[in-house]
mmCIF file with all atom_site columns, N, CA, C and O in Angstrom:
data_model
loop_
_atom_site.group_PDB
_atom_site.id
_atom_site.type_symbol
_atom_site.label_atom_id
_atom_site.label_alt_id
_atom_site.label_comp_id
_atom_site.label_asym_id
_atom_site.label_entity_id
_atom_site.label_seq_id
_atom_site.pdbx_PDB_ins_code
_atom_site.Cartn_x
_atom_site.Cartn_y
_atom_site.Cartn_z
_atom_site.occupancy
_atom_site.B_iso_or_equiv
_atom_site.pdbx_formal_charge
_atom_site.auth_seq_id
_atom_site.auth_comp_id
_atom_site.auth_asym_id
_atom_site.auth_atom_id
_atom_site.pdbx_PDB_model_num
ATOM 1   N N  . MET A 1 1  ? 0.853   -1.196  -0.018  1.00 58.00 ? 1  MET A N  1
ATOM 2   C CA . MET A 1 1  ? 0.009   -0.030  0.029   1.00 58.00 ? 1  MET A CA 1
ATOM 3   C C  . MET A 1 1  ? 0.897   1.263   -0.036  1.00 58.00 ? 1  MET A C  1
ATOM 4   O O  . MET A 1 1  ? 0.459   2.183   -0.633  1.00 58.00 ? 1  MET A O  1
ATOM 5   N N  . LYS A 1 2  ? 1.972   1.238   0.731   1.00 64.00 ? 2  LYS A N  1
ATOM 6   C CA . LYS A 1 2  ? 2.803   2.436   0.745   1.00 64.00 ? 2  LYS A CA 1
ATOM 7   C C  . LYS A 1 2  ? 3.404   2.729   -0.591  1.00 64.00 ? 2  LYS A C  1
ATOM 8   O O  . LYS A 1 2  ? 3.675   3.857   -0.881  1.00 64.00 ? 2  LYS A O  1
ATOM 9   N N  . ARG A 1 3  ? 3.643   1.706   -1.373  1.00 68.00 ? 3  ARG A N  1
ATOM 10  C CA . ARG A 1 3  ? 4.262   1.917   -2.685  1.00 68.00 ? 3  ARG A CA 1
ATOM 11  C C  . ARG A 1 3  ? 3.260   2.495   -3.737  1.00 68.00 ? 3  ARG A C  1
ATOM 12  O O  . ARG A 1 3  ? 3.599   2.965   -4.708  1.00 68.00 ? 3  ARG A O  1
ATOM 13  N N  . ARG A 1 4  ? 2.030   2.148   -3.535  1.00 63.00 ? 4  ARG A N  1
ATOM 14  C CA . ARG A 1 4  ? 1.001   2.494   -4.524  1.00 63.00 ? 4  ARG A CA 1
ATOM 15  C C  . ARG A 1 4  ? 0.637   4.015   -4.386  1.00 63.00 ? 4  ARG A C  1
ATOM 16  O O  . ARG A 1 4  ? 0.384   4.505   -3.280  1.00 63.00 ? 4  ARG A O  1
ATOM 17  N N  . PRO A 1 5  ? 0.806   4.826   -5.423  1.00 66.00 ? 5  PRO A N  1
ATOM 18  C CA . PRO A 1 5  ? 0.531   6.193   -5.394  1.00 66.00 ? 5  PRO A CA 1
ATOM 19  C C  . PRO A 1 5  ? -0.946  6.497   -5.112  1.00 66.00 ? 5  PRO A C  1
ATOM 20  O O  . PRO A 1 5  ? -1.859  5.638   -5.548  1.00 66.00 ? 5  PRO A O  1
ATOM 21  N N  . SER A 1 6  ? -1.208  7.508   -4.364  1.00 75.00 ? 6  SER A N  1
ATOM 22  C CA . SER A 1 6  ? -2.610  7.802   -3.952  1.00 75.00 ? 6  SER A CA 1
ATOM 23  C C  . SER A 1 6  ? -3.579  7.850   -5.173  1.00 75.00 ? 6  SER A C  1
ATOM 24  O O  . SER A 1 6  ? -4.712  7.438   -5.058  1.00 75.00 ? 6  SER A O  1
ATOM 25  N N  . PRO A 1 7  ? -3.206  8.513   -6.319  1.00 78.00 ? 7  PRO A N  1
ATOM 26  C CA . PRO A 1 7  ? -4.168  8.489   -7.386  1.00 78.00 ? 7  PRO A CA 1
ATOM 27  C C  . PRO A 1 7  ? -4.630  7.187   -7.897  1.00 78.00 ? 7  PRO A C  1
ATOM 28  O O  . PRO A 1 7  ? -5.721  6.923   -8.382  1.00 78.00 ? 7  PRO A O  1
ATOM 29  N N  . GLY A 1 8  ? -3.699  6.220   -7.781  1.00 79.00 ? 8  GLY A N  1
ATOM 30  C CA . GLY A 1 8  ? -3.994  4.869   -8.179  1.00 79.00 ? 8  GLY A CA 1
ATOM 31  C C  . GLY A 1 8  ? -5.061  4.218   -7.277  1.00 79.00 ? 8  GLY A C  1
ATOM 32  O O  . GLY A 1 8  ? -5.846  3.371   -7.846  1.00 79.00 ? 8  GLY A O  1
ATOM 33  N N  . LEU A 1 9  ? -5.113  4.542   -6.086  1.00 83.00 ? 9  LEU A N  1
ATOM 34  C CA . LEU A 1 9  ? -6.169  4.006   -5.210  1.00 83.00 ? 9  LEU A CA 1
ATOM 35  C C  . LEU A 1 9  ? -7.534  4.597   -5.460  1.00 83.00 ? 9  LEU A C  1
ATOM 36  O O  . LEU A 1 9  ? -8.507  3.955   -5.044  1.00 83.00 ? 9  LEU A O  1
ATOM 37  N N  . ALA A 1 10 ? -7.566  5.687   -6.183  1.00 86.00 ? 10 ALA A N  1
ATOM 38  C CA . ALA A 1 10 ? -8.924  6.275   -6.504  1.00 86.00 ? 10 ALA A CA 1
ATOM 39  C C  . ALA A 1 10 ? -9.490  5.653   -7.794  1.00 86.00 ? 10 ALA A C  1
ATOM 40  O O  . ALA A 1 10 ? -10.694 5.847   -8.057  1.00 86.00 ? 10 ALA A O  1
ATOM 41  N N  . ARG A 1 11 ? -8.664  4.893   -8.568  1.00 89.00 ? 11 ARG A N  1
ATOM 42  C CA . ARG A 1 11 ? -9.207  4.236   -9.794  1.00 89.00 ? 11 ARG A CA 1
ATOM 43  C C  . ARG A 1 11 ? -10.233 3.214   -9.331  1.00 89.00 ? 11 ARG A C  1
ATOM 44  O O  . ARG A 1 11 ? -10.097 2.546   -8.308  1.00 89.00 ? 11 ARG A O  1
ATOM 45  N N  . GLY A 1 12 ? -11.221 2.932   -10.098 1.00 93.00 ? 12 GLY A N  1
ATOM 46  C CA . GLY A 1 12 ? -12.213 2.001   -9.752  1.00 93.00 ? 12 GLY A CA 1
ATOM 47  C C  . GLY A 1 12 ? -12.980 1.459   -10.925 1.00 93.00 ? 12 GLY A C  1
ATOM 48  O O  . GLY A 1 12 ? -12.798 1.848   -12.117 1.00 93.00 ? 12 GLY A O  1
ATOM 49  N N  . MET A 1 13 ? -14.022 0.693   -10.576 1.00 92.00 ? 13 MET A N  1
ATOM 50  C CA . MET A 1 13 ? -14.926 0.128   -11.605 1.00 92.00 ? 13 MET A CA 1
ATOM 51  C C  . MET A 1 13 ? -16.262 -0.252  -10.932 1.00 92.00 ? 13 MET A C  1
ATOM 52  O O  . MET A 1 13 ? -16.397 -0.309  -9.727  1.00 92.00 ? 13 MET A O  1
ATOM 53  N N  . HIS A 1 14 ? -17.266 -0.449  -11.769 1.00 93.00 ? 14 HIS A N  1
ATOM 54  C CA . HIS A 1 14 ? -18.568 -0.862  -11.274 1.00 93.00 ? 14 HIS A CA 1
ATOM 55  C C  . HIS A 1 14 ? -18.472 -2.363  -10.880 1.00 93.00 ? 14 HIS A C  1
ATOM 56  O O  . HIS A 1 14 ? -17.844 -3.116  -11.488 1.00 93.00 ? 14 HIS A O  1
ATOM 57  N N  . CYS A 1 15 ? -19.197 -2.665  -9.779  1.00 89.00 ? 15 CYS A N  1
ATOM 58  C CA . CYS A 1 15 ? -19.175 -4.067  -9.255  1.00 89.00 ? 15 CYS A CA 1
ATOM 59  C C  . CYS A 1 15 ? -20.615 -4.528  -9.083  1.00 89.00 ? 15 CYS A C  1
ATOM 60  O O  . CYS A 1 15 ? -21.530 -3.780  -8.876  1.00 89.00 ? 15 CYS A O  1
ATOM 61  N N  . PRO A 1 16 ? -20.875 -5.873  -9.199  1.00 92.00 ? 16 PRO A N  1
ATOM 62  C CA . PRO A 1 16 ? -22.231 -6.415  -9.005  1.00 92.00 ? 16 PRO A CA 1
ATOM 63  C C  . PRO A 1 16 ? -22.661 -6.334  -7.490  1.00 92.00 ? 16 PRO A C  1
ATOM 64  O O  . PRO A 1 16 ? -22.070 -7.136  -6.674  1.00 92.00 ? 16 PRO A O  1
ATOM 65  N N  . VAL A 1 17 ? -23.476 -5.426  -7.083  1.00 91.00 ? 17 VAL A N  1
ATOM 66  C CA . VAL A 1 17 ? -23.874 -5.216  -5.730  1.00 91.00 ? 17 VAL A CA 1
ATOM 67  C C  . VAL A 1 17 ? -24.600 -6.431  -5.154  1.00 91.00 ? 17 VAL A C  1
ATOM 68  O O  . VAL A 1 17 ? -24.683 -6.588  -3.923  1.00 91.00 ? 17 VAL A O  1
ATOM 69  N N  . ARG A 1 18 ? -25.195 -7.243  -6.020  1.00 92.00 ? 18 ARG A N  1
ATOM 70  C CA . ARG A 1 18 ? -25.934 -8.473  -5.482  1.00 92.00 ? 18 ARG A CA 1
ATOM 71  C C  . ARG A 1 18 ? -25.007 -9.535  -4.877  1.00 92.00 ? 18 ARG A C  1
ATOM 72  O O  . ARG A 1 18 ? -25.418 -10.362 -4.180  1.00 92.00 ? 18 ARG A O  1
ATOM 73  N N  . TRP A 1 19 ? -23.715 -9.544  -5.292  1.00 89.00 ? 19 TRP A N  1
ATOM 74  C CA . TRP A 1 19 ? -22.847 -10.591 -4.831  1.00 89.00 ? 19 TRP A CA 1
ATOM 75  C C  . TRP A 1 19 ? -22.470 -10.523 -3.373  1.00 89.00 ? 19 TRP A C  1
ATOM 76  O O  . TRP A 1 19 ? -22.285 -11.609 -2.793  1.00 89.00 ? 19 TRP A O  1
ATOM 77  N N  . ASP A 1 20 ? -22.408 -9.408  -2.818  1.00 88.00 ? 20 ASP A N  1
ATOM 78  C CA . ASP A 1 20 ? -21.995 -9.271  -1.424  1.00 88.00 ? 20 ASP A CA 1
ATOM 79  C C  . ASP A 1 20 ? -22.534 -7.979  -0.799  1.00 88.00 ? 20 ASP A C  1
ATOM 80  O O  . ASP A 1 20 ? -22.580 -6.900  -1.585  1.00 88.00 ? 20 ASP A O  1
ATOM 81  N N  . PRO A 1 21 ? -22.894 -7.977  0.488   1.00 87.00 ? 21 PRO A N  1
ATOM 82  C CA . PRO A 1 21 ? -23.416 -6.718  1.030   1.00 87.00 ? 21 PRO A CA 1
ATOM 83  C C  . PRO A 1 21 ? -22.369 -5.593  1.179   1.00 87.00 ? 21 PRO A C  1
ATOM 84  O O  . PRO A 1 21 ? -22.816 -4.490  1.303   1.00 87.00 ? 21 PRO A O  1
ATOM 85  N N  . PHE A 1 22 ? -21.131 -5.909  1.047   1.00 89.00 ? 22 PHE A N  1
ATOM 86  C CA . PHE A 1 22 ? -20.108 -4.849  1.128   1.00 89.00 ? 22 PHE A CA 1
ATOM 87  C C  . PHE A 1 22 ? -19.701 -4.324  -0.245  1.00 89.00 ? 22 PHE A C  1
ATOM 88  O O  . PHE A 1 22 ? -18.957 -3.360  -0.355  1.00 89.00 ? 22 PHE A O  1
ATOM 89  N N  . PHE A 1 23 ? -20.205 -4.946  -1.341  1.00 92.00 ? 23 PHE A N  1
ATOM 90  C CA . PHE A 1 23 ? -19.935 -4.357  -2.640  1.00 92.00 ? 23 PHE A CA 1
ATOM 91  C C  . PHE A 1 23 ? -20.785 -3.072  -2.833  1.00 92.00 ? 23 PHE A C  1
ATOM 92  O O  . PHE A 1 23 ? -21.902 -3.012  -2.465  1.00 92.00 ? 23 PHE A O  1
ATOM 93  N N  . LYS A 1 24 ? -20.109 -2.105  -3.518  1.00 92.00 ? 24 LYS A N  1
ATOM 94  C CA . LYS A 1 24 ? -20.859 -0.887  -3.872  1.00 92.00 ? 24 LYS A CA 1
ATOM 95  C C  . LYS A 1 24 ? -21.004 -0.891  -5.362  1.00 92.00 ? 24 LYS A C  1
ATOM 96  O O  . LYS A 1 24 ? -20.257 -1.604  -6.077  1.00 92.00 ? 24 LYS A O  1
ATOM 97  N N  . ASP A 1 25 ? -21.893 -0.029  -5.920  1.00 95.00 ? 25 ASP A N  1
ATOM 98  C CA . ASP A 1 25 ? -22.010 0.031   -7.402  1.00 95.00 ? 25 ASP A CA 1
ATOM 99  C C  . ASP A 1 25 ? -20.687 0.380   -8.007  1.00 95.00 ? 25 ASP A C  1
ATOM 100 O O  . ASP A 1 25 ? -20.396 -0.142  -9.065  1.00 95.00 ? 25 ASP A O  1
ATOM 101 N N  . PHE A 1 26 ? -19.944 1.294   -7.431  1.00 96.00 ? 26 PHE A N  1
ATOM 102 C CA . PHE A 1 26 ? -18.656 1.677   -7.892  1.00 96.00 ? 26 PHE A CA 1
ATOM 103 C C  . PHE A 1 26 ? -17.624 1.547   -6.777  1.00 96.00 ? 26 PHE A C  1
ATOM 104 O O  . PHE A 1 26 ? -17.769 2.061   -5.670  1.00 96.00 ? 26 PHE A O  1
ATOM 105 N N  . MET A 1 27 ? -16.581 0.726   -7.029  1.00 94.00 ? 27 MET A N  1
ATOM 106 C CA . MET A 1 27 ? -15.544 0.528   -5.933  1.00 94.00 ? 27 MET A CA 1
ATOM 107 C C  . MET A 1 27 ? -14.241 0.908   -6.516  1.00 94.00 ? 27 MET A C  1
ATOM 108 O O  . MET A 1 27 ? -13.837 0.593   -7.585  1.00 94.00 ? 27 MET A O  1
ATOM 109 N N  . THR A 1 28 ? -13.449 1.667   -5.642  1.00 93.00 ? 28 THR A N  1
ATOM 110 C CA . THR A 1 28 ? -12.076 2.044   -5.972  1.00 93.00 ? 28 THR A CA 1
ATOM 111 C C  . THR A 1 28 ? -11.168 0.984   -5.548  1.00 93.00 ? 28 THR A C  1
ATOM 112 O O  . THR A 1 28 ? -11.566 0.016   -4.882  1.00 93.00 ? 28 THR A O  1
ATOM 113 N N  . LEU A 1 29 ? -9.963  1.134   -5.951  1.00 91.00 ? 29 LEU A N  1
ATOM 114 C CA . LEU A 1 29 ? -9.018  0.199   -5.525  1.00 91.00 ? 29 LEU A CA 1
ATOM 115 C C  . LEU A 1 29 ? -8.790  0.121   -4.069  1.00 91.00 ? 29 LEU A C  1
ATOM 116 O O  . LEU A 1 29 ? -8.577  -0.977  -3.474  1.00 91.00 ? 29 LEU A O  1
ATOM 117 N N  . ALA A 1 30 ? -8.908  1.303   -3.421  1.00 90.00 ? 30 ALA A N  1
ATOM 118 C CA . ALA A 1 30 ? -8.814  1.348   -1.958  1.00 90.00 ? 30 ALA A CA 1
ATOM 119 C C  . ALA A 1 30 ? -9.992  0.540   -1.417  1.00 90.00 ? 30 ALA A C  1
ATOM 120 O O  . ALA A 1 30 ? -9.770  -0.234  -0.374  1.00 90.00 ? 30 ALA A O  1
ATOM 121 N N  . ASP A 1 31 ? -11.224 0.599   -1.927  1.00 92.00 ? 31 ASP A N  1
ATOM 122 C CA . ASP A 1 31 ? -12.366 -0.170  -1.449  1.00 92.00 ? 31 ASP A CA 1
ATOM 123 C C  . ASP A 1 31 ? -12.082 -1.657  -1.529  1.00 92.00 ? 31 ASP A C  1
ATOM 124 O O  . ASP A 1 31 ? -12.348 -2.422  -0.682  1.00 92.00 ? 31 ASP A O  1
ATOM 125 N N  . VAL A 1 32 ? -11.448 -2.070  -2.681  1.00 91.00 ? 32 VAL A N  1
ATOM 126 C CA . VAL A 1 32 ? -11.185 -3.491  -2.912  1.00 91.00 ? 32 VAL A CA 1
ATOM 127 C C  . VAL A 1 32 ? -10.136 -3.965  -1.893  1.00 91.00 ? 32 VAL A C  1
ATOM 128 O O  . VAL A 1 32 ? -10.276 -5.086  -1.405  1.00 91.00 ? 32 VAL A O  1
ATOM 129 N N  . TYR A 1 33 ? -9.136  -3.167  -1.618  1.00 91.00 ? 33 TYR A N  1
ATOM 130 C CA . TYR A 1 33 ? -8.118  -3.537  -0.614  1.00 91.00 ? 33 TYR A CA 1
ATOM 131 C C  . TYR A 1 33 ? -8.747  -3.740  0.764   1.00 91.00 ? 33 TYR A C  1
ATOM 132 O O  . TYR A 1 33 ? -8.330  -4.547  1.587   1.00 91.00 ? 33 TYR A O  1
ATOM 133 N N  . GLN A 1 34 ? -9.810  -2.868  1.075   1.00 91.00 ? 34 GLN A N  1
ATOM 134 C CA . GLN A 1 34 ? -10.452 -2.989  2.402   1.00 91.00 ? 34 GLN A CA 1
ATOM 135 C C  . GLN A 1 34 ? -11.460 -4.055  2.493   1.00 91.00 ? 34 GLN A C  1
ATOM 136 O O  . GLN A 1 34 ? -11.772 -4.486  3.616   1.00 91.00 ? 34 GLN A O  1
ATOM 137 N N  . TYR A 1 35 ? -12.004 -4.492  1.366   1.00 92.00 ? 35 TYR A N  1
ATOM 138 C CA . TYR A 1 35 ? -13.014 -5.573  1.363   1.00 92.00 ? 35 TYR A CA 1
ATOM 139 C C  . TYR A 1 35 ? -12.710 -6.816  2.207   1.00 92.00 ? 35 TYR A C  1
ATOM 140 O O  . TYR A 1 35 ? -13.577 -7.184  2.997   1.00 92.00 ? 35 TYR A O  1
ATOM 141 N N  . PRO A 1 36 ? -11.548 -7.457  2.085   1.00 92.00 ? 36 PRO A N  1
ATOM 142 C CA . PRO A 1 36 ? -11.344 -8.638  2.756   1.00 92.00 ? 36 PRO A CA 1
ATOM 143 C C  . PRO A 1 36 ? -11.409 -8.487  4.312   1.00 92.00 ? 36 PRO A C  1
ATOM 144 O O  . PRO A 1 36 ? -11.958 -9.418  5.043   1.00 92.00 ? 36 PRO A O  1
ATOM 145 N N  . THR A 1 37 ? -11.006 -7.378  4.849   1.00 93.00 ? 37 THR A N  1
ATOM 146 C CA . THR A 1 37 ? -11.057 -7.129  6.292   1.00 93.00 ? 37 THR A CA 1
ATOM 147 C C  . THR A 1 37 ? -12.515 -6.944  6.732   1.00 93.00 ? 37 THR A C  1
ATOM 148 O O  . THR A 1 37 ? -12.888 -7.467  7.709   1.00 93.00 ? 37 THR A O  1
ATOM 149 N N  . GLN A 1 38 ? -13.277 -6.163  5.864   1.00 92.00 ? 38 GLN A N  1
ATOM 150 C CA . GLN A 1 38 ? -14.771 -5.959  6.251   1.00 92.00 ? 38 GLN A CA 1
ATOM 151 C C  . GLN A 1 38 ? -15.467 -7.407  6.205   1.00 92.00 ? 38 GLN A C  1
ATOM 152 O O  . GLN A 1 38 ? -16.223 -7.673  7.088   1.00 92.00 ? 38 GLN A O  1
ATOM 153 N N  . HIS A 1 39 ? -15.126 -8.172  5.179   1.00 91.00 ? 39 HIS A N  1
ATOM 154 C CA . HIS A 1 39 ? -15.784 -9.423  5.035   1.00 91.00 ? 39 HIS A CA 1
ATOM 155 C C  . HIS A 1 39 ? -15.457 -10.393 6.214   1.00 91.00 ? 39 HIS A C  1
ATOM 156 O O  . HIS A 1 39 ? -16.355 -11.014 6.860   1.00 91.00 ? 39 HIS A O  1
ATOM 157 N N  . PHE A 1 40 ? -14.162 -10.481 6.548   1.00 93.00 ? 40 PHE A N  1
ATOM 158 C CA . PHE A 1 40 ? -13.670 -11.259 7.702   1.00 93.00 ? 40 PHE A CA 1
ATOM 159 C C  . PHE A 1 40 ? -14.376 -10.877 8.985   1.00 93.00 ? 40 PHE A C  1
ATOM 160 O O  . PHE A 1 40 ? -14.914 -11.695 9.792   1.00 93.00 ? 40 PHE A O  1
ATOM 161 N N  . ASP A 1 41 ? -14.311 -9.489  9.296   1.00 93.00 ? 41 ASP A N  1
ATOM 162 C CA . ASP A 1 41 ? -14.921 -8.981  10.546  1.00 93.00 ? 41 ASP A CA 1
ATOM 163 C C  . ASP A 1 41 ? -16.342 -9.269  10.612  1.00 93.00 ? 41 ASP A C  1
ATOM 164 O O  . ASP A 1 41 ? -16.867 -9.633  11.708  1.00 93.00 ? 41 ASP A O  1
ATOM 165 N N  . PHE A 1 42 ? -17.050 -9.219  9.595   1.00 91.00 ? 42 PHE A N  1
ATOM 166 C CA . PHE A 1 42 ? -18.597 -9.485  9.537   1.00 91.00 ? 42 PHE A CA 1
ATOM 167 C C  . PHE A 1 42 ? -18.773 -10.916 9.874   1.00 91.00 ? 42 PHE A C  1
ATOM 168 O O  . PHE A 1 42 ? -19.610 -11.151 10.784  1.00 91.00 ? 42 PHE A O  1
ATOM 169 N N  . HIS A 1 43 ? -18.037 -11.896 9.305   1.00 90.00 ? 43 HIS A N  1
ATOM 170 C CA . HIS A 1 43 ? -18.307 -13.282 9.612   1.00 90.00 ? 43 HIS A CA 1
ATOM 171 C C  . HIS A 1 43 ? -17.797 -13.640 11.029  1.00 90.00 ? 43 HIS A C  1
ATOM 172 O O  . HIS A 1 43 ? -18.283 -14.479 11.673  1.00 90.00 ? 43 HIS A O  1
ATOM 173 N N  . ARG A 1 44 ? -16.724 -12.960 11.416  1.00 92.00 ? 44 ARG A N  1
ATOM 174 C CA . ARG A 1 44 ? -16.179 -13.276 12.829  1.00 92.00 ? 44 ARG A CA 1
ATOM 175 C C  . ARG A 1 44 ? -17.292 -12.880 13.834  1.00 92.00 ? 44 ARG A C  1
ATOM 176 O O  . ARG A 1 44 ? -17.562 -13.573 14.807  1.00 92.00 ? 44 ARG A O  1
ATOM 177 N N  . ARG A 1 45 ? -17.919 -11.701 13.630  1.00 90.00 ? 45 ARG A N  1
ATOM 178 C CA . ARG A 1 45 ? -18.990 -11.276 14.600  1.00 90.00 ? 45 ARG A CA 1
ATOM 179 C C  . ARG A 1 45 ? -20.153 -12.242 14.512  1.00 90.00 ? 45 ARG A C  1
ATOM 180 O O  . ARG A 1 45 ? -20.760 -12.571 15.546  1.00 90.00 ? 45 ARG A O  1
ATOM 181 N N  . GLN A 1 46 ? -20.452 -12.846 13.341  1.00 88.00 ? 46 GLN A N  1
ATOM 182 C CA . GLN A 1 46 ? -21.511 -13.777 13.201  1.00 88.00 ? 46 GLN A CA 1
ATOM 183 C C  . GLN A 1 46 ? -21.249 -15.094 13.966  1.00 88.00 ? 46 GLN A C  1
ATOM 184 O O  . GLN A 1 46 ? -22.119 -15.733 14.596  1.00 88.00 ? 46 GLN A O  1
ATOM 185 N N  . LEU A 1 47 ? -19.967 -15.444 13.950  1.00 90.00 ? 47 LEU A N  1
ATOM 186 C CA . LEU A 1 47 ? -19.592 -16.768 14.564  1.00 90.00 ? 47 LEU A CA 1
ATOM 187 C C  . LEU A 1 47 ? -19.133 -16.655 15.959  1.00 90.00 ? 47 LEU A C  1
ATOM 188 O O  . LEU A 1 47 ? -18.784 -17.782 16.544  1.00 90.00 ? 47 LEU A O  1
ATOM 189 N N  . THR A 1 48 ? -19.030 -15.523 16.550  1.00 87.00 ? 48 THR A N  1
ATOM 190 C CA . THR A 1 48 ? -18.459 -15.368 17.843  1.00 87.00 ? 48 THR A CA 1
ATOM 191 C C  . THR A 1 48 ? -19.574 -15.679 18.920  1.00 87.00 ? 48 THR A C  1
ATOM 192 O O  . THR A 1 48 ? -20.669 -15.013 18.744  1.00 87.00 ? 48 THR A O  1
ATOM 193 N N  . LEU A 1 49 ? -19.249 -16.438 19.905  1.00 81.00 ? 49 LEU A N  1
ATOM 194 C CA . LEU A 1 49 ? -20.245 -16.710 20.937  1.00 81.00 ? 49 LEU A CA 1
ATOM 195 C C  . LEU A 1 49 ? -20.021 -15.730 22.078  1.00 81.00 ? 49 LEU A C  1
ATOM 196 O O  . LEU A 1 49 ? -18.853 -15.414 22.359  1.00 81.00 ? 49 LEU A O  1
ATOM 197 N N  . GLY A 1 50 ? -20.979 -15.372 22.776  1.00 74.00 ? 50 GLY A N  1
ATOM 198 C CA . GLY A 1 50 ? -20.917 -14.553 23.955  1.00 74.00 ? 50 GLY A CA 1
ATOM 199 C C  . GLY A 1 50 ? -20.614 -13.112 23.614  1.00 74.00 ? 50 GLY A C  1
ATOM 200 O O  . GLY A 1 50 ? -21.191 -12.532 22.720  1.00 74.00 ? 50 GLY A O  1
ATOM 201 N N  . ASN A 1 51 ? -19.655 -12.506 24.392  1.00 64.00 ? 51 ASN A N  1
ATOM 202 C CA . ASN A 1 51 ? -19.406 -11.083 24.316  1.00 64.00 ? 51 ASN A CA 1
ATOM 203 C C  . ASN A 1 51 ? -18.290 -10.922 23.184  1.00 64.00 ? 51 ASN A C  1
ATOM 204 O O  . ASN A 1 51 ? -17.190 -10.629 23.555  1.00 64.00 ? 51 ASN A O  1
ATOM 205 N N  . GLY A 1 52 ? -18.712 -10.945 21.994  1.00 54.00 ? 52 GLY A N  1
ATOM 206 C CA . GLY A 1 52 ? -17.702 -10.875 20.901  1.00 54.00 ? 52 GLY A CA 1
ATOM 207 C C  . GLY A 1 52 ? -17.530 -9.537  20.232  1.00 54.00 ? 52 GLY A C  1
ATOM 208 O O  . GLY A 1 52 ? -17.336 -9.381  19.050  1.00 54.00 ? 52 GLY A O  1
ATOM 209 N N  . ARG A 1 53 ? -17.663 -8.442  20.933  1.00 57.00 ? 53 ARG A N  1
ATOM 210 C CA . ARG A 1 53 ? -17.469 -7.087  20.539  1.00 57.00 ? 53 ARG A CA 1
ATOM 211 C C  . ARG A 1 53 ? -17.808 -6.951  18.958  1.00 57.00 ? 53 ARG A C  1
ATOM 212 O O  . ARG A 1 53 ? -17.270 -7.097  18.072  1.00 57.00 ? 53 ARG A O  1
#
């Protein structure tokens, strides 16, 4: 991420929003890099028993 110039992170494309609740109609490269963390945290909360913050 540190090597990628900031303007490159703003490039994006349209994505199929039906595939995943975290997909947006238009996603930048920064959004795509953030997606795996969002997806993992979502399922971690689903599967955590008790006080799973």
